[in-house]
Amino acid sequence: MSTTTVDHPFHIHVNPFWLSRVDVPIADGSLVNILTEPRWLDVTWLPRNRGRAVFRSRFTDYVGEYVNHCHILKHEDNGMMQLVEVVASAADSNYVARFKVTQSNMSTAQVTAIYPRVSLAEAFSQSGSFVDTNSGTGQVFPGFDIPG
């Protein structure tokens, strides 16, 4: 997730996540990881200006629904909230697995190869509305109107 205007305090319910990176843009636009070491959290800041937070989460003892959202109420009320369902079997999910995952010791280029950065225009649009990148659902979440 990325934004161009303000950092977002991102919160996930039910389960903590293993935050491995917080990449912030520097003056030339490249990203620098400012997280000194990975840690378990349930809230992290999503950096503005095409920055990113990279995390993983496992649900070893939970099946059901939960939400993740921005802790800025106006953002949450305008679409920065998502309902997630944890299912008992991978066969019951609509998840599209990646062949690689990030590690805390990876370079920014290695992480970007797995999670490509979006353009500034795409980052602005993503900040205003959310589109499920899983091509099987085509779900679009409500947000701010973005001129085409």
Tab-separated table of C-alpha atoms in Angstrom:
chain	number	residue	atom	x	y	z
A	1	MET	CA	0.000	0.000	0.000
A	2	SER	CA	1.310	3.483	-0.749
A	3	THR	CA	0.224	7.101	-0.384
A	4	THR	CA	1.437	10.496	-1.599
A	5	THR	CA	-0.047	12.817	1.018
A	6	VAL	CA	0.216	11.509	4.579
A	7	ASP	CA	1.620	8.564	6.523
A	8	HIS	CA	-1.072	6.066	7.526
A	9	PRO	CA	-1.185	4.233	10.872
A	10	PHE	CA	-2.143	0.775	9.560
A	11	HIS	CA	-3.759	-1.648	12.051
A	12	ILE	CA	-4.614	-5.315	11.657
A	13	HIS	CA	-7.079	-6.985	14.019
A	14	VAL	CA	-6.913	-10.482	15.589
A	15	ASN	CA	-3.320	-11.326	14.799
A	16	PRO	CA	0.040	-9.546	14.933
A	17	PHE	CA	2.246	-9.327	11.840
A	18	TRP	CA	6.001	-9.696	11.384
A	19	LEU	CA	7.128	-6.323	10.025
A	20	SER	CA	10.310	-6.859	8.014
A	21	ARG	CA	10.757	-3.476	6.297
A	22	VAL	CA	9.615	0.132	6.319
A	23	ASP	CA	10.940	1.721	3.128
A	24	VAL	CA	10.775	5.515	2.899
A	25	PRO	CA	11.638	7.590	-0.183
A	26	ILE	CA	14.636	9.902	-0.041
A	27	ALA	CA	15.244	13.081	-2.089
A	28	ASP	CA	16.065	11.234	-5.340
A	29	GLY	CA	12.926	9.052	-4.994
A	30	SER	CA	14.750	5.836	-4.163
A	31	LEU	CA	13.693	3.833	-1.118
A	32	VAL	CA	15.631	3.279	2.086
A	33	ASN	CA	14.669	0.747	4.765
A	34	ILE	CA	14.512	2.570	8.126
A	35	LEU	CA	13.564	-0.461	10.218
A	36	THR	CA	16.640	-1.507	12.190
A	37	GLU	CA	15.368	-5.040	12.786
A	38	PRO	CA	12.158	-6.991	12.122
A	39	ARG	CA	9.523	-6.989	14.867
A	40	TRP	CA	6.053	-8.206	15.786
A	41	LEU	CA	3.395	-5.472	15.659
A	42	ASP	CA	-0.313	-4.926	15.157
A	43	VAL	CA	0.055	-1.285	14.007
A	44	THR	CA	2.693	0.232	11.733
A	45	TRP	CA	3.078	3.438	9.715
A	46	LEU	CA	2.659	3.197	5.952
A	47	PRO	CA	5.028	5.893	4.660
A	48	ARG	CA	3.849	8.591	2.246
A	49	ASN	CA	5.279	9.342	-1.208
A	50	ARG	CA	5.353	5.767	-2.512
A	51	GLY	CA	6.975	4.351	0.599
A	52	ARG	CA	5.994	0.886	1.753
A	53	ALA	CA	5.783	-1.439	4.715
A	54	VAL	CA	6.421	-5.133	4.118
A	55	PHE	CA	5.025	-7.673	6.554
A	56	ARG	CA	3.840	-11.263	6.866
A	57	SER	CA	1.168	-12.753	9.061
A	58	ARG	CA	0.149	-16.314	9.925
A	59	PHE	CA	-3.145	-17.448	11.375
A	60	THR	CA	-2.275	-20.717	13.069
A	61	ASP	CA	-5.241	-20.799	15.441
A	62	TYR	CA	-7.883	-18.573	13.862
A	63	VAL	CA	-10.504	-19.140	11.166
A	64	GLY	CA	-13.003	-16.373	10.483
A	65	GLU	CA	-13.183	-12.697	9.540
A	66	TYR	CA	-11.227	-9.671	10.743
A	67	VAL	CA	-10.491	-6.177	9.464
A	68	ASN	CA	-7.423	-4.134	8.735
A	69	HIS	CA	-7.653	-0.375	8.397
A	70	CYS	CA	-6.069	3.043	8.648
A	71	HIS	CA	-6.363	4.514	12.144
A	72	ILE	CA	-7.167	7.951	10.713
A	73	LEU	CA	-10.941	7.847	11.060
A	74	LYS	CA	-11.671	9.933	7.954
A	75	HIS	CA	-9.518	7.575	5.880
A	76	GLU	CA	-11.177	4.499	7.357
A	77	ASP	CA	-14.622	5.944	6.696
A	78	ASN	CA	-13.686	6.628	3.066
A	79	GLY	CA	-12.539	3.156	2.135
A	80	MET	CA	-9.236	2.455	3.873
A	81	MET	CA	-10.674	-0.576	5.628
A	82	GLN	CA	-10.757	-4.138	4.402
A	83	LEU	CA	-12.588	-7.243	5.583
A	84	VAL	CA	-10.365	-10.332	5.413
A	85	GLU	CA	-11.535	-13.915	5.771
A	86	VAL	CA	-9.184	-16.625	7.057
A	87	VAL	CA	-10.156	-20.087	5.816
A	88	ALA	CA	-9.135	-23.484	7.161
A	89	SER	CA	-7.680	-24.797	3.894
A	90	ALA	CA	-5.652	-23.156	1.135
A	91	ALA	CA	-7.941	-24.890	-1.348
A	92	ASP	CA	-10.813	-22.731	-0.044
A	93	SER	CA	-8.993	-19.450	-0.584
A	94	ASN	CA	-8.765	-17.011	-3.476
A	95	TYR	CA	-5.125	-16.242	-2.688
A	96	VAL	CA	-2.583	-16.198	-5.490
A	97	ALA	CA	0.728	-17.365	-4.029
A	98	ARG	CA	3.993	-15.629	-4.817
A	99	PHE	CA	7.032	-17.721	-5.530
A	100	LYS	CA	9.270	-15.569	-3.326
A	101	VAL	CA	8.849	-13.676	-0.073
A	102	THR	CA	10.922	-10.828	1.273
A	103	GLN	CA	13.570	-11.187	3.940
A	104	SER	CA	14.766	-8.417	6.240
A	105	ASN	CA	18.311	-8.592	4.840
A	106	MET	CA	17.259	-8.097	1.187
A	107	SER	CA	18.290	-5.006	-0.723
A	108	THR	CA	15.653	-2.510	-1.823
A	109	ALA	CA	16.108	-3.711	-5.425
A	110	GLN	CA	15.416	-7.323	-4.401
A	111	VAL	CA	12.233	-6.312	-2.551
A	112	THR	CA	11.113	-4.154	-5.481
A	113	ALA	CA	11.523	-7.152	-7.809
A	114	ILE	CA	8.904	-8.964	-5.690
A	115	TYR	CA	6.707	-5.927	-4.917
A	116	PRO	CA	7.139	-3.460	-7.822
A	117	ARG	CA	6.626	0.232	-7.052
A	118	VAL	CA	3.727	1.987	-8.687
A	119	SER	CA	3.898	5.308	-10.531
A	120	LEU	CA	3.035	8.527	-8.694
A	121	ALA	CA	-0.324	8.653	-10.495
A	122	GLU	CA	-1.105	5.061	-9.468
A	123	ALA	CA	-0.034	5.796	-5.881
A	124	PHE	CA	-2.417	8.764	-5.758
A	125	SER	CA	-5.268	6.660	-7.127
A	126	GLN	CA	-4.552	3.847	-4.681
A	127	SER	CA	-4.656	6.353	-1.836
A	128	GLY	CA	-8.197	7.293	-2.805
A	129	SER	CA	-9.697	3.907	-3.601
A	130	PHE	CA	-8.714	0.286	-3.249
A	131	VAL	CA	-8.730	-2.375	-5.911
A	132	ASP	CA	-8.206	-6.025	-4.987
A	133	THR	CA	-5.139	-7.084	-6.996
A	134	ASN	CA	-6.359	-10.671	-7.033
A	135	SER	CA	-7.635	-10.887	-10.590
A	136	GLY	CA	-10.238	-13.486	-9.658
A	137	THR	CA	-12.434	-11.138	-7.626
A	138	GLY	CA	-12.344	-7.742	-9.335
A	139	GLN	CA	-13.501	-6.209	-6.042
A	140	VAL	CA	-13.354	-2.413	-5.910
A	141	PHE	CA	-13.687	-0.779	-2.504
A	142	PRO	CA	-15.281	2.654	-2.116
A	143	GLY	CA	-13.052	5.678	-1.904
A	144	PHE	CA	-12.645	9.194	-3.150
A	145	ASP	CA	-13.575	9.950	-6.750
A	146	ILE	CA	-10.418	9.985	-8.878
A	147	PRO	CA	-10.674	11.920	-12.167
A	148	GLY	CA	-9.790	9.638	-15.081
